Coordinates of C-alpha atoms in Angstrom, one line a residue:
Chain A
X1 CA 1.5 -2.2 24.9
X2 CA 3.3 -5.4 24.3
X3 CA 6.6 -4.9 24.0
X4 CA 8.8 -7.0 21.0
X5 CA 6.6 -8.6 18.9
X6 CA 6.8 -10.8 16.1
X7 CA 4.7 -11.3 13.5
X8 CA 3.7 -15.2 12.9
X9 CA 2.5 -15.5 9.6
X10 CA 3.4 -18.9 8.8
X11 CA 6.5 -18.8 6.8
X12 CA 10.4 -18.7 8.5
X13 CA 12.3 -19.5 10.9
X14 CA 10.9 -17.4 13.8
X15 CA 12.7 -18.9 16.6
X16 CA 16.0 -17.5 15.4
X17 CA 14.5 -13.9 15.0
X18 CA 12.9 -14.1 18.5
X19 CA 16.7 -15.9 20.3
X20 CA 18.5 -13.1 18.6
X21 CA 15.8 -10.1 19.5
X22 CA 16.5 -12.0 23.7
X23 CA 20.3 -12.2 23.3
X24 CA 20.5 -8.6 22.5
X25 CA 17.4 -7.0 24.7
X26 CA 17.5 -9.4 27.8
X27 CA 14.0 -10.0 27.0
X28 CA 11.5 -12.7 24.8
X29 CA 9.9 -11.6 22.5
X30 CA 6.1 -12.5 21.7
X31 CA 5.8 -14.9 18.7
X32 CA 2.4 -14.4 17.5
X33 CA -0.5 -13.8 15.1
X34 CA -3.0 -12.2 17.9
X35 CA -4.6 -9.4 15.8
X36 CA -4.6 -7.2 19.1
X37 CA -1.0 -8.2 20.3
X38 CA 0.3 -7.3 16.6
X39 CA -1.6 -4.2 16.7
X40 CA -0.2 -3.0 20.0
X41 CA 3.2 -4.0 19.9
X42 CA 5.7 -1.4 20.6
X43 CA 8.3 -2.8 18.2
X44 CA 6.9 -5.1 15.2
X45 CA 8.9 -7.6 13.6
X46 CA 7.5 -8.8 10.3
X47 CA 9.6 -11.9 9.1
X48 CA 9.5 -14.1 6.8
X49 CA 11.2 -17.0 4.7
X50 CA 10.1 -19.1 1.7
X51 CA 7.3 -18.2 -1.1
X52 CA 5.8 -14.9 -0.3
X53 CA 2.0 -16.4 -1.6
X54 CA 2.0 -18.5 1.3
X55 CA 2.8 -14.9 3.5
X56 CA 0.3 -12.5 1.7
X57 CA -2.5 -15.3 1.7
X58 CA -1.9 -16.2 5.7
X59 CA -3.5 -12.2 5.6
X60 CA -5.9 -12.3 2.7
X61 CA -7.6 -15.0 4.8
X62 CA -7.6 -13.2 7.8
X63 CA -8.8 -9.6 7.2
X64 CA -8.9 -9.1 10.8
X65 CA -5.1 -9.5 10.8
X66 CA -4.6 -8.0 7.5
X67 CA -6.4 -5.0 9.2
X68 CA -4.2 -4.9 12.6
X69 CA -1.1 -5.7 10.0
X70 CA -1.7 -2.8 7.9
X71 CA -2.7 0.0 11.0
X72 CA 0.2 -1.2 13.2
X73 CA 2.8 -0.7 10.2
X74 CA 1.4 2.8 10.0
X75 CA 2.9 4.2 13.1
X76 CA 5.6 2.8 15.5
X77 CA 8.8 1.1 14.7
X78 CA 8.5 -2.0 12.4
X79 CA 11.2 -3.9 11.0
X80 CA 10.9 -5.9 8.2
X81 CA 12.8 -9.4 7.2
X82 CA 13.6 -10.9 3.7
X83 CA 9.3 -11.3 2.5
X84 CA 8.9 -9.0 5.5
X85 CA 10.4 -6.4 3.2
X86 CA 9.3 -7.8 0.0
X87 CA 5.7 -8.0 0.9
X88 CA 5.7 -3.9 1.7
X89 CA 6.2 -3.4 -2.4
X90 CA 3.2 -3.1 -4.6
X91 CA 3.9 -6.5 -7.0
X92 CA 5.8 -9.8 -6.8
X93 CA 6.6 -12.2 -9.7
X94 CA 6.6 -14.8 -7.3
X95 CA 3.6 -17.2 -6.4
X96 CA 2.4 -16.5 -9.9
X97 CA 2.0 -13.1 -9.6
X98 CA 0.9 -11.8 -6.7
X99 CA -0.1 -8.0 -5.1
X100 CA 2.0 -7.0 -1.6
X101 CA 0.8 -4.2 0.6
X102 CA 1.5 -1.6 -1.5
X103 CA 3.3 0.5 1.3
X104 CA 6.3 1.0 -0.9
X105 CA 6.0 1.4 -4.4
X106 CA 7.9 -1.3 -6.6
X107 CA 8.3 -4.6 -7.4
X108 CA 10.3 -7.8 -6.6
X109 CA 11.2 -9.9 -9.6
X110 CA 13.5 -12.8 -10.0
X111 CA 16.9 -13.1 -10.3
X112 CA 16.7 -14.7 -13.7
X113 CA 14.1 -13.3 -15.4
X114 CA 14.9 -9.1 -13.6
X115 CA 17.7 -7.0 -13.8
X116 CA 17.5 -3.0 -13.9
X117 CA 17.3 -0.8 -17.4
X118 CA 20.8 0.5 -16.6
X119 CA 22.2 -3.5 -16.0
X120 CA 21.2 -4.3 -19.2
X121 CA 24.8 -4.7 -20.2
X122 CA 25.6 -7.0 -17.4
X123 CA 23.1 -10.3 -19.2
X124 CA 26.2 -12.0 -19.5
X125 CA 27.1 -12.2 -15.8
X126 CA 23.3 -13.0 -15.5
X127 CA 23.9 -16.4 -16.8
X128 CA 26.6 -17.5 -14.5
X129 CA 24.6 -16.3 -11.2
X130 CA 23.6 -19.0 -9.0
X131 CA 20.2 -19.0 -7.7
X132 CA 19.1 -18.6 -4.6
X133 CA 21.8 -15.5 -4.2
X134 CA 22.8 -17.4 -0.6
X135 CA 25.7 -16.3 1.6
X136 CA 27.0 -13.3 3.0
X137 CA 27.3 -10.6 0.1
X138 CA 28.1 -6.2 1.1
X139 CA 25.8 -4.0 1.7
X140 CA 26.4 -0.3 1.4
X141 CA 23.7 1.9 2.6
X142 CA 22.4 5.1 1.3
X143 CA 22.2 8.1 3.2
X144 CA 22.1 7.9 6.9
X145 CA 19.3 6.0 9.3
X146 CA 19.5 5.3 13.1
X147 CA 18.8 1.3 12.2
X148 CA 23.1 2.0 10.4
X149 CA 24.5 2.9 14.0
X150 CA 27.9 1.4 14.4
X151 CA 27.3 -0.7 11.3
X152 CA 30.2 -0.1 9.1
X153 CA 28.9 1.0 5.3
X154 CA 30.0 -2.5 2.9
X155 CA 29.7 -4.5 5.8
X156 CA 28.4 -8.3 4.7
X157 CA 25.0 -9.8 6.0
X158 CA 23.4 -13.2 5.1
X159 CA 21.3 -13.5 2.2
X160 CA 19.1 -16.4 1.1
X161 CA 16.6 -15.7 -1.5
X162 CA 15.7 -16.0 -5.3
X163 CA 13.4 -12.7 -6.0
X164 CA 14.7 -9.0 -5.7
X165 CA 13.3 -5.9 -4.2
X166 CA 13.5 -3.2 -7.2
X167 CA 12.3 0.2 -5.2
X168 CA 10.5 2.5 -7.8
X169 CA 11.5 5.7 -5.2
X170 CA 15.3 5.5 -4.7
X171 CA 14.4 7.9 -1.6
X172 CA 12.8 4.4 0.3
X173 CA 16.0 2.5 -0.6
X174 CA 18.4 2.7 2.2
X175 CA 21.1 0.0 1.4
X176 CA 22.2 -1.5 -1.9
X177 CA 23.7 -4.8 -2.5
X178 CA 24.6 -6.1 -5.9
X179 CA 24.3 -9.9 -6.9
X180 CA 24.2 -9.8 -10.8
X181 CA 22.3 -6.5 -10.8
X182 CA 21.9 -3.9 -8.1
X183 CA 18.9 -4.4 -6.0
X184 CA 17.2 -2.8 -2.9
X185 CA 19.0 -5.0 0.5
X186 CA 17.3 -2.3 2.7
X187 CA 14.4 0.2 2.5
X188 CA 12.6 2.4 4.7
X189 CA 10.4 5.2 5.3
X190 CA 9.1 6.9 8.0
X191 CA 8.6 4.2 10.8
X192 CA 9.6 1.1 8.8
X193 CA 12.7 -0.5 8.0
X194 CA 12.9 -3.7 6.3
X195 CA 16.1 -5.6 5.0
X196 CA 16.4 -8.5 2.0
X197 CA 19.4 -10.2 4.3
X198 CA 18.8 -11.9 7.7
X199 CA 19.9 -9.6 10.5
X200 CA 19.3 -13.1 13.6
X201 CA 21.7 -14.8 10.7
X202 CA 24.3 -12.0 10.5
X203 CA 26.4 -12.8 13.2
X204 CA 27.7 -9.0 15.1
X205 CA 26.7 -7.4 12.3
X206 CA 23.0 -8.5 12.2
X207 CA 23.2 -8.1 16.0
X208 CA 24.0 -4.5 16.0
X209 CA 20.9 -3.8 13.6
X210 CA 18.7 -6.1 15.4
X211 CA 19.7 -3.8 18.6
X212 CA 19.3 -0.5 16.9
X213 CA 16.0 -1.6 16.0
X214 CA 15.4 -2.0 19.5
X215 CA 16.9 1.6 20.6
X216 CA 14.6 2.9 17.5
X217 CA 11.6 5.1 18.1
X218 CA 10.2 5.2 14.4
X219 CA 10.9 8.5 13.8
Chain B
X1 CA 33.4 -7.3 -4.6
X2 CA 30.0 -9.2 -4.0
X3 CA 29.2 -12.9 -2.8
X4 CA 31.9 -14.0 -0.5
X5 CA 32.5 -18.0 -0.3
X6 CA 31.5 -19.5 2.5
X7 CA 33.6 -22.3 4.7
X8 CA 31.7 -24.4 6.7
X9 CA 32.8 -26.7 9.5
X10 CA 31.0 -29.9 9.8
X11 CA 29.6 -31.6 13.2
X12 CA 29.5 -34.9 12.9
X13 CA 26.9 -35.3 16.0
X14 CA 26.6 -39.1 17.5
X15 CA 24.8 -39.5 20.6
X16 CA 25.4 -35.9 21.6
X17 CA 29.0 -35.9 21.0
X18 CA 31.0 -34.7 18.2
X19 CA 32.8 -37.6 16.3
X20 CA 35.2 -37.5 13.5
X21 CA 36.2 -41.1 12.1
X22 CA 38.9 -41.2 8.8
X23 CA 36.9 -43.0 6.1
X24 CA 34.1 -44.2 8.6
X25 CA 36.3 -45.7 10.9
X26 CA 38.8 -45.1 13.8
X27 CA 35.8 -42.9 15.5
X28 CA 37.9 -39.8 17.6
X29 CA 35.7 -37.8 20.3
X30 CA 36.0 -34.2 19.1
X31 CA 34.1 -32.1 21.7
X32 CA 30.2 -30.8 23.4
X33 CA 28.6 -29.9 20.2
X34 CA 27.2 -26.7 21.6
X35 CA 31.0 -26.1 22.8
X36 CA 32.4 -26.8 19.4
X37 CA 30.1 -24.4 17.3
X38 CA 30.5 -21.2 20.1
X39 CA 34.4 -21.9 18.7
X40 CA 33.8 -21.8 15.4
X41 CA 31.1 -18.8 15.8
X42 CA 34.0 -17.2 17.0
X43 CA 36.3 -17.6 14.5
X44 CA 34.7 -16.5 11.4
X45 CA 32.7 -19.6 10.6
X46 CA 30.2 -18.8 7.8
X47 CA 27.5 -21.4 8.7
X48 CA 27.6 -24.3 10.6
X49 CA 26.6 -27.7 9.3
X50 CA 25.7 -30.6 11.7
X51 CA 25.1 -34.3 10.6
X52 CA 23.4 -36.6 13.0
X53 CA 24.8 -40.0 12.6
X54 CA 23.1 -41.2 16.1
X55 CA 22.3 -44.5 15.0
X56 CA 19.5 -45.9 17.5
X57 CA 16.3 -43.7 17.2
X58 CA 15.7 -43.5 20.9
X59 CA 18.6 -41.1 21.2
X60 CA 17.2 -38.8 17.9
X61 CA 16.0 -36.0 20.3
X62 CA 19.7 -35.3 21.0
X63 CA 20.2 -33.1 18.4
X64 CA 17.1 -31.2 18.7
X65 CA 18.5 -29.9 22.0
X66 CA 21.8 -29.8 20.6
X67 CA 20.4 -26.8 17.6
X68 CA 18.1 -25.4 20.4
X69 CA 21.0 -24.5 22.6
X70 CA 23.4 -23.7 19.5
X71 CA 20.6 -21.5 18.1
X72 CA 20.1 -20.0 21.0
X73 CA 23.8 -18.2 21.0
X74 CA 25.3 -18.5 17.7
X75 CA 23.5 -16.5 15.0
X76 CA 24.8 -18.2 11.6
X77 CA 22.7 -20.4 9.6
X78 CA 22.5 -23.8 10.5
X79 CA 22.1 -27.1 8.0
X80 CA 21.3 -30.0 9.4
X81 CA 21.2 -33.4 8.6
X82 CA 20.9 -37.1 8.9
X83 CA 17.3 -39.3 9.1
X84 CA 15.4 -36.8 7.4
X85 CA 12.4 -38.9 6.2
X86 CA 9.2 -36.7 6.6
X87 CA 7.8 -33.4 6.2
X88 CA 7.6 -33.2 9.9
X89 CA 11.6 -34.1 10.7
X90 CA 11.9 -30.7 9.1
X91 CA 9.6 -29.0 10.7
X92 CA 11.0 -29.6 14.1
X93 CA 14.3 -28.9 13.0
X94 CA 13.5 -25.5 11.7
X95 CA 11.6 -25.2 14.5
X96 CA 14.6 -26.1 16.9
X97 CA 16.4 -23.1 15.1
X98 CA 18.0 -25.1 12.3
X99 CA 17.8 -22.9 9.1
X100 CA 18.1 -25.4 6.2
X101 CA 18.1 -29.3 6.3
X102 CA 20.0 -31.6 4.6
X103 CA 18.2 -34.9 2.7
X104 CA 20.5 -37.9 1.2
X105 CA 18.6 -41.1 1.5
X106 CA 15.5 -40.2 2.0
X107 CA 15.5 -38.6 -1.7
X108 CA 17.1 -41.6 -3.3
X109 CA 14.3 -43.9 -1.7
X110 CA 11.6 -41.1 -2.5
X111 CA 12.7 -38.2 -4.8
X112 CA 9.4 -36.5 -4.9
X113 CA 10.4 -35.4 -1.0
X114 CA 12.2 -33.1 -2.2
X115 CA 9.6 -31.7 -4.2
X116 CA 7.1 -31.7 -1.2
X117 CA 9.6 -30.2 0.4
X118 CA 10.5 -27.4 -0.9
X119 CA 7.0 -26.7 -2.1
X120 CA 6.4 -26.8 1.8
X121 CA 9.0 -25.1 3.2
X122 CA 10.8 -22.7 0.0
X123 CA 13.4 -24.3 -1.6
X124 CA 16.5 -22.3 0.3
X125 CA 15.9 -24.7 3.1
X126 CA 16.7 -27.8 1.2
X127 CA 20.4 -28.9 0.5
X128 CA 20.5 -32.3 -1.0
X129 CA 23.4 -34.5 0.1
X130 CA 25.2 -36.0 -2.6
X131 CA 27.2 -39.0 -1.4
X132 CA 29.4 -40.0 -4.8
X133 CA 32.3 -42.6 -5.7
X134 CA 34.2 -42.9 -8.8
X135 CA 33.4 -45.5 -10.9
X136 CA 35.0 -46.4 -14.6
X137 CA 38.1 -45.7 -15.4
X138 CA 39.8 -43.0 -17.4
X139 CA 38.0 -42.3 -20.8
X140 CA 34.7 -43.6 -19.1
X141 CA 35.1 -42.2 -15.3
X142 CA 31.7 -41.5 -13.9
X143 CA 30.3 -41.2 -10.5
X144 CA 27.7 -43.2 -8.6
X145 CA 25.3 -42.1 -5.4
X146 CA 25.6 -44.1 -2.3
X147 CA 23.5 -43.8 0.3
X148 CA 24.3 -44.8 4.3
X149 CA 27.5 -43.5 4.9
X150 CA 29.0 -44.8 1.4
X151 CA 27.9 -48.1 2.0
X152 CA 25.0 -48.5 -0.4
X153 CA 25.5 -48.5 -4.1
X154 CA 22.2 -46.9 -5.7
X155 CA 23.5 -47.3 -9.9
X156 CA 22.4 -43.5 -10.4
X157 CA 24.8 -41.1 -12.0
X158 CA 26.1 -38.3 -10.0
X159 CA 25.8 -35.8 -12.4
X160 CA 21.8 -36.8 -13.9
X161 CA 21.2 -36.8 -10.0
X162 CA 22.4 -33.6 -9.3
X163 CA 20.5 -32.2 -12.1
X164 CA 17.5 -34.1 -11.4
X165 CA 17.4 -32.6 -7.6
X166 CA 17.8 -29.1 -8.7
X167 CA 14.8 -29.8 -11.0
X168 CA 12.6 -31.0 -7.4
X169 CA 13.6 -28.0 -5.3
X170 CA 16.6 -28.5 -4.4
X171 CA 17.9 -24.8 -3.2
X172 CA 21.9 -26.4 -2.5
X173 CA 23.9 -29.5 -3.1
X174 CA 26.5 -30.9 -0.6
X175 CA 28.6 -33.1 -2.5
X176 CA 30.7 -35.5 -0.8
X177 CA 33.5 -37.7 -2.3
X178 CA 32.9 -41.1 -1.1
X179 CA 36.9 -41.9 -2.2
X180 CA 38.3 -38.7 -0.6
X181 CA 36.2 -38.4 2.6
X182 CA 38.5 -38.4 5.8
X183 CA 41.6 -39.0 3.6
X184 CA 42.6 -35.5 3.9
X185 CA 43.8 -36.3 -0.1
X186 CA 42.0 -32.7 -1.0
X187 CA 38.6 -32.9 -3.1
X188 CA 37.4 -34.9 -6.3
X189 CA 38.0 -31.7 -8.0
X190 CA 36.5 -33.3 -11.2
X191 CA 33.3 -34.7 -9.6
X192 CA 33.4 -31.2 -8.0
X193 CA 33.5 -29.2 -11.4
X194 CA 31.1 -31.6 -13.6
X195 CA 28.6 -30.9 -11.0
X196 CA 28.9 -27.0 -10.1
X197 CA 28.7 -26.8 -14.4
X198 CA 26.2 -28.9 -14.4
X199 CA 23.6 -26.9 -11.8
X200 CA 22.0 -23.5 -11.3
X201 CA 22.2 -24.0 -7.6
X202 CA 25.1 -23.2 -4.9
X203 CA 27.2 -25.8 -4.1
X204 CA 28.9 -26.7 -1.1
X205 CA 32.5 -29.1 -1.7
X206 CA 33.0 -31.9 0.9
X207 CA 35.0 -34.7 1.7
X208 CA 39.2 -34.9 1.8
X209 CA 40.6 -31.5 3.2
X210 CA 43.9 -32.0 4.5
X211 CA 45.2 -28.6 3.9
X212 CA 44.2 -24.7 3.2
X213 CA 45.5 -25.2 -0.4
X214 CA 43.1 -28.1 -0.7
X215 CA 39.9 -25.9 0.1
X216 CA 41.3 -22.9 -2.3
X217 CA 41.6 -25.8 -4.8
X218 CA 37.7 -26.5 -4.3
X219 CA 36.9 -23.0 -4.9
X220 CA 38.7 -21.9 -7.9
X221 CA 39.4 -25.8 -9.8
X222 CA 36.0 -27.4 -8.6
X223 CA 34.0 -24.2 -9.1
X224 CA 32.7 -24.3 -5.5
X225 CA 30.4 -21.6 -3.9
X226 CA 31.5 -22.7 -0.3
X227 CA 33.7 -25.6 1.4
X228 CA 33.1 -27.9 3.9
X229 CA 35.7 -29.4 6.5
X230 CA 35.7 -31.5 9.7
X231 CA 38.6 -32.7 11.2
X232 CA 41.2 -29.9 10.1
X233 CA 39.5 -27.9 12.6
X234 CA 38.2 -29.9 15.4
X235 CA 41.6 -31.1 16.5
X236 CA 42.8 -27.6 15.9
X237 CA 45.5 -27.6 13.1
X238 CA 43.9 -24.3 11.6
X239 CA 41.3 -21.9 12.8
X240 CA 38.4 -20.9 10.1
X241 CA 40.3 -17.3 10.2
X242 CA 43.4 -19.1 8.9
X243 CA 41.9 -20.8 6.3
X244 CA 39.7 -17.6 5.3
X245 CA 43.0 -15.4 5.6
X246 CA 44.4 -18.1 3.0
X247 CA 41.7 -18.4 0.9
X248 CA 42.1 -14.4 0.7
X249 CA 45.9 -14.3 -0.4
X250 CA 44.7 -16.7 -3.5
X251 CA 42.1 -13.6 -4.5
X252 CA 39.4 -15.6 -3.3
X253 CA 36.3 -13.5 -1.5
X254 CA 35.6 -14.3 1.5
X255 CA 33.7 -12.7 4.5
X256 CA 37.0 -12.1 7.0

């Protein structure tokens, strides 16, 4: 087994996940995109920052990683980070349209161009959002999950991004967070967990996840 | 409740050092860089911006090492800036653990950087600086870029500019008043509002906060999503809590 790892799939700033998973844990974490590391890690970070075509490609072209990717994520704790979260839906918007891994079902669309059936009232606001949604915005979670310990429900996390998760199963969506609309800031099932915001960017509060992640054993 | 605005305390880096000078002069040591941001971690600061004025390029490394170690301990996003000029300046800043850049010259001498830019690295990494000074007088007041520090006159509009850099990629704009930087005078509230009208992107006030007033004033009269500020905190007149404590009491969200 090989301890923390996290995945390096070309996009985001993985130094700051891998400082924040040693200031809590006491110990590195391997930055890589080793097919056999991924596949044995005992926790599995999937990050990720900037266009998510650049992030689903990276594993189109490698199917041998796609592969140790996709069995890794089916058992064992994994936590994913901003396109580490969108890239488990089925669709994105971005990148011209582009297919995730279809592990949850639903889509992420853009701030500007989505906003839920029952927002439709809220266009309005729509037009005065600034885009990216960037800064430190509440998040209340939904229902209870280890990853919440000692997290106080409403507490704010960093956000930075232009395209929102919209879970189809509100079962898999864990925390809310609204920024015109309501969208998904946090799902999870089973042995994942993935969040929109930026837990290494979150000051205590991101922290405290980060760490509970590490306490976590999938189930 | 929702998006809180952010306040930002700017590092001024020269040489390793933290330097604040009043209108480019009159150069005051302010602290260990790495010192100064564990402080403002601690207080509440909502990101951290640092601007590397080092001026000879032998000594450029210096504030690699300077976001290694701050990146290593403070977990807050980090902009950084100053002699930006290719794809792979960035690179080793976000490497180093810097989480956006900031590009001012190097996009008036080349504005399709910022396209390559973002198309490289997603636009939420790339703040264009927006160094502006009034020109005209009142009926026809307008703004004009300068580039090194306010000393360069470019003849571009602020506001076309500002528009014209959101169009490229640019995920945030830090706009600077040339007149009101280190005057402590408050912000060009005017330049501040004709440009957060004007764009679809955050933007981030800077240049002449003397008081608390001053960045509540660049929030709800220049329309700012976040304010930046240097010297009312290095010498330590006010503490980022204060000023978000303020901020709060004039309905203003803020992360506390």
């Amino acid at each position: 087994m090989s301890g923390i790892v996290i995945a390096n799939l070309g996009t985001g700033n993985l130094r700051s996940v891998s400082k924040a998973v040693e200031f809590v844990s006491g110990h590195a974490a391997t930055v890589t995109a080793d097919p056999n590391i991924i596949e044995n890690a005992e926790h599995l970070i999937l990050p990720g920052q900037g266009a998510i075509g650049t992030w689903i490609n990276q594993l189109n072209l490698d199917p041998v990683l796609k592969k140790a990717v996709e069995s890794r994520v089916a058992h064992g704790p994994v936590l994913g980070i901003c396109l580490g979260l969108q890239a488990l839906f089925d669709h994105s918007d971005e990148s011209g349209g582009i297919y995730g891994l279809g592990i949850l079902p639903g889509s992420v669309r853009h701030f500007a161009n989505g906003h839920r059936e029952a927002d439709k009232g809220s266009v309005e606001e729509e037009h005065k959002l600034k885009i990216p949604h960037m800064g430190w915005n509440q998040v209340y979670q939904v229902g209870e999950h280890p990853l919440w310990q000692d997290i106080p429900d409403g507490e704010r996390f960093y956000f930075v991004h232009s395209y929102f998760v919209e879970a189809a199963n509100n079962v898999d969506e864990v925390g809310q967070c609204t920024y015109g609309n309501v969208f998904t800031a946090a799902a999870a099932r089973k042995n994942i967990f993935a969040t929109q915001f930026h837990p290494e960017k979150s000051q205590r509060a991101g922290l405290q996840l980060i760490k509970n992640f590490i306490n976590w054993n999938g189930v | 409740m929702g998006l809180a605005k952010r306040i930002i305390p700017c590092l001024d880096v020269d040489a390793g050092r933290v330097v604040k000078g009043v209108q480019f002069l009159d150069i005051r040591d302010a602290g260990d860089p790495v010192e100064v941001a564990r402080r403002y971690d601690r207080q509440g600061a909502d990101e951290l911006a640092f601007l590397d004025i080092t001026a000879s390029s032998d000594q450029r490394d210096t504030i690699l090492h300077v976001v290694e170690k701050v990146a290593s301990e403070v977990f807050i996003p980090l902009t950084v800036g100053g002699g930006i000029r290719q794809l792979e300046d960035i690179h080793r800043l976000l490497h180093a653990g810097a989480d956006k850049v900031s590009v001012n010259t190097t996009a008036v001498n080349n504005p399709a950087f910022i396209k390559k830019a973002s198309d490289h690295f997603g636009n939420q990494c790339v703040v264009v600086a927006i160094d502006a000074k009034r020109v005209g007088s009142e009926g026809s007041l307008r703004w004009e870029i300068y580039t090194h520090g306010g000393r360069n006159a470019t003849g571009l509009d602020a506001i076309r500019w500002a528009n014209r850099m959101v169009d490229l990629g640019a995920g945030e704009l830090l706009v600077t008043s040339m007149d009101r930087d280190g005057t402590r005078d408050g912000f060009d509230l005017e330049l501040m509002k004709q440009i957060t009208d004007a764009v679809s992107v955050p933007v981030i006030a800077s240049g002449g906060v003397g008081t608390l007033e001053h960045m509540a004033d660049g929030v709800l009269l220049g329309g700012a999503d976040a304010v930046l500020a240097a010297s009312i905190f290095h010498f330590g007149e006010f503490t980022i809590e204060q000023a978000k404590r303020h901020l709060a009491t004039k309905g203003i969200e803020v992360r506390l």
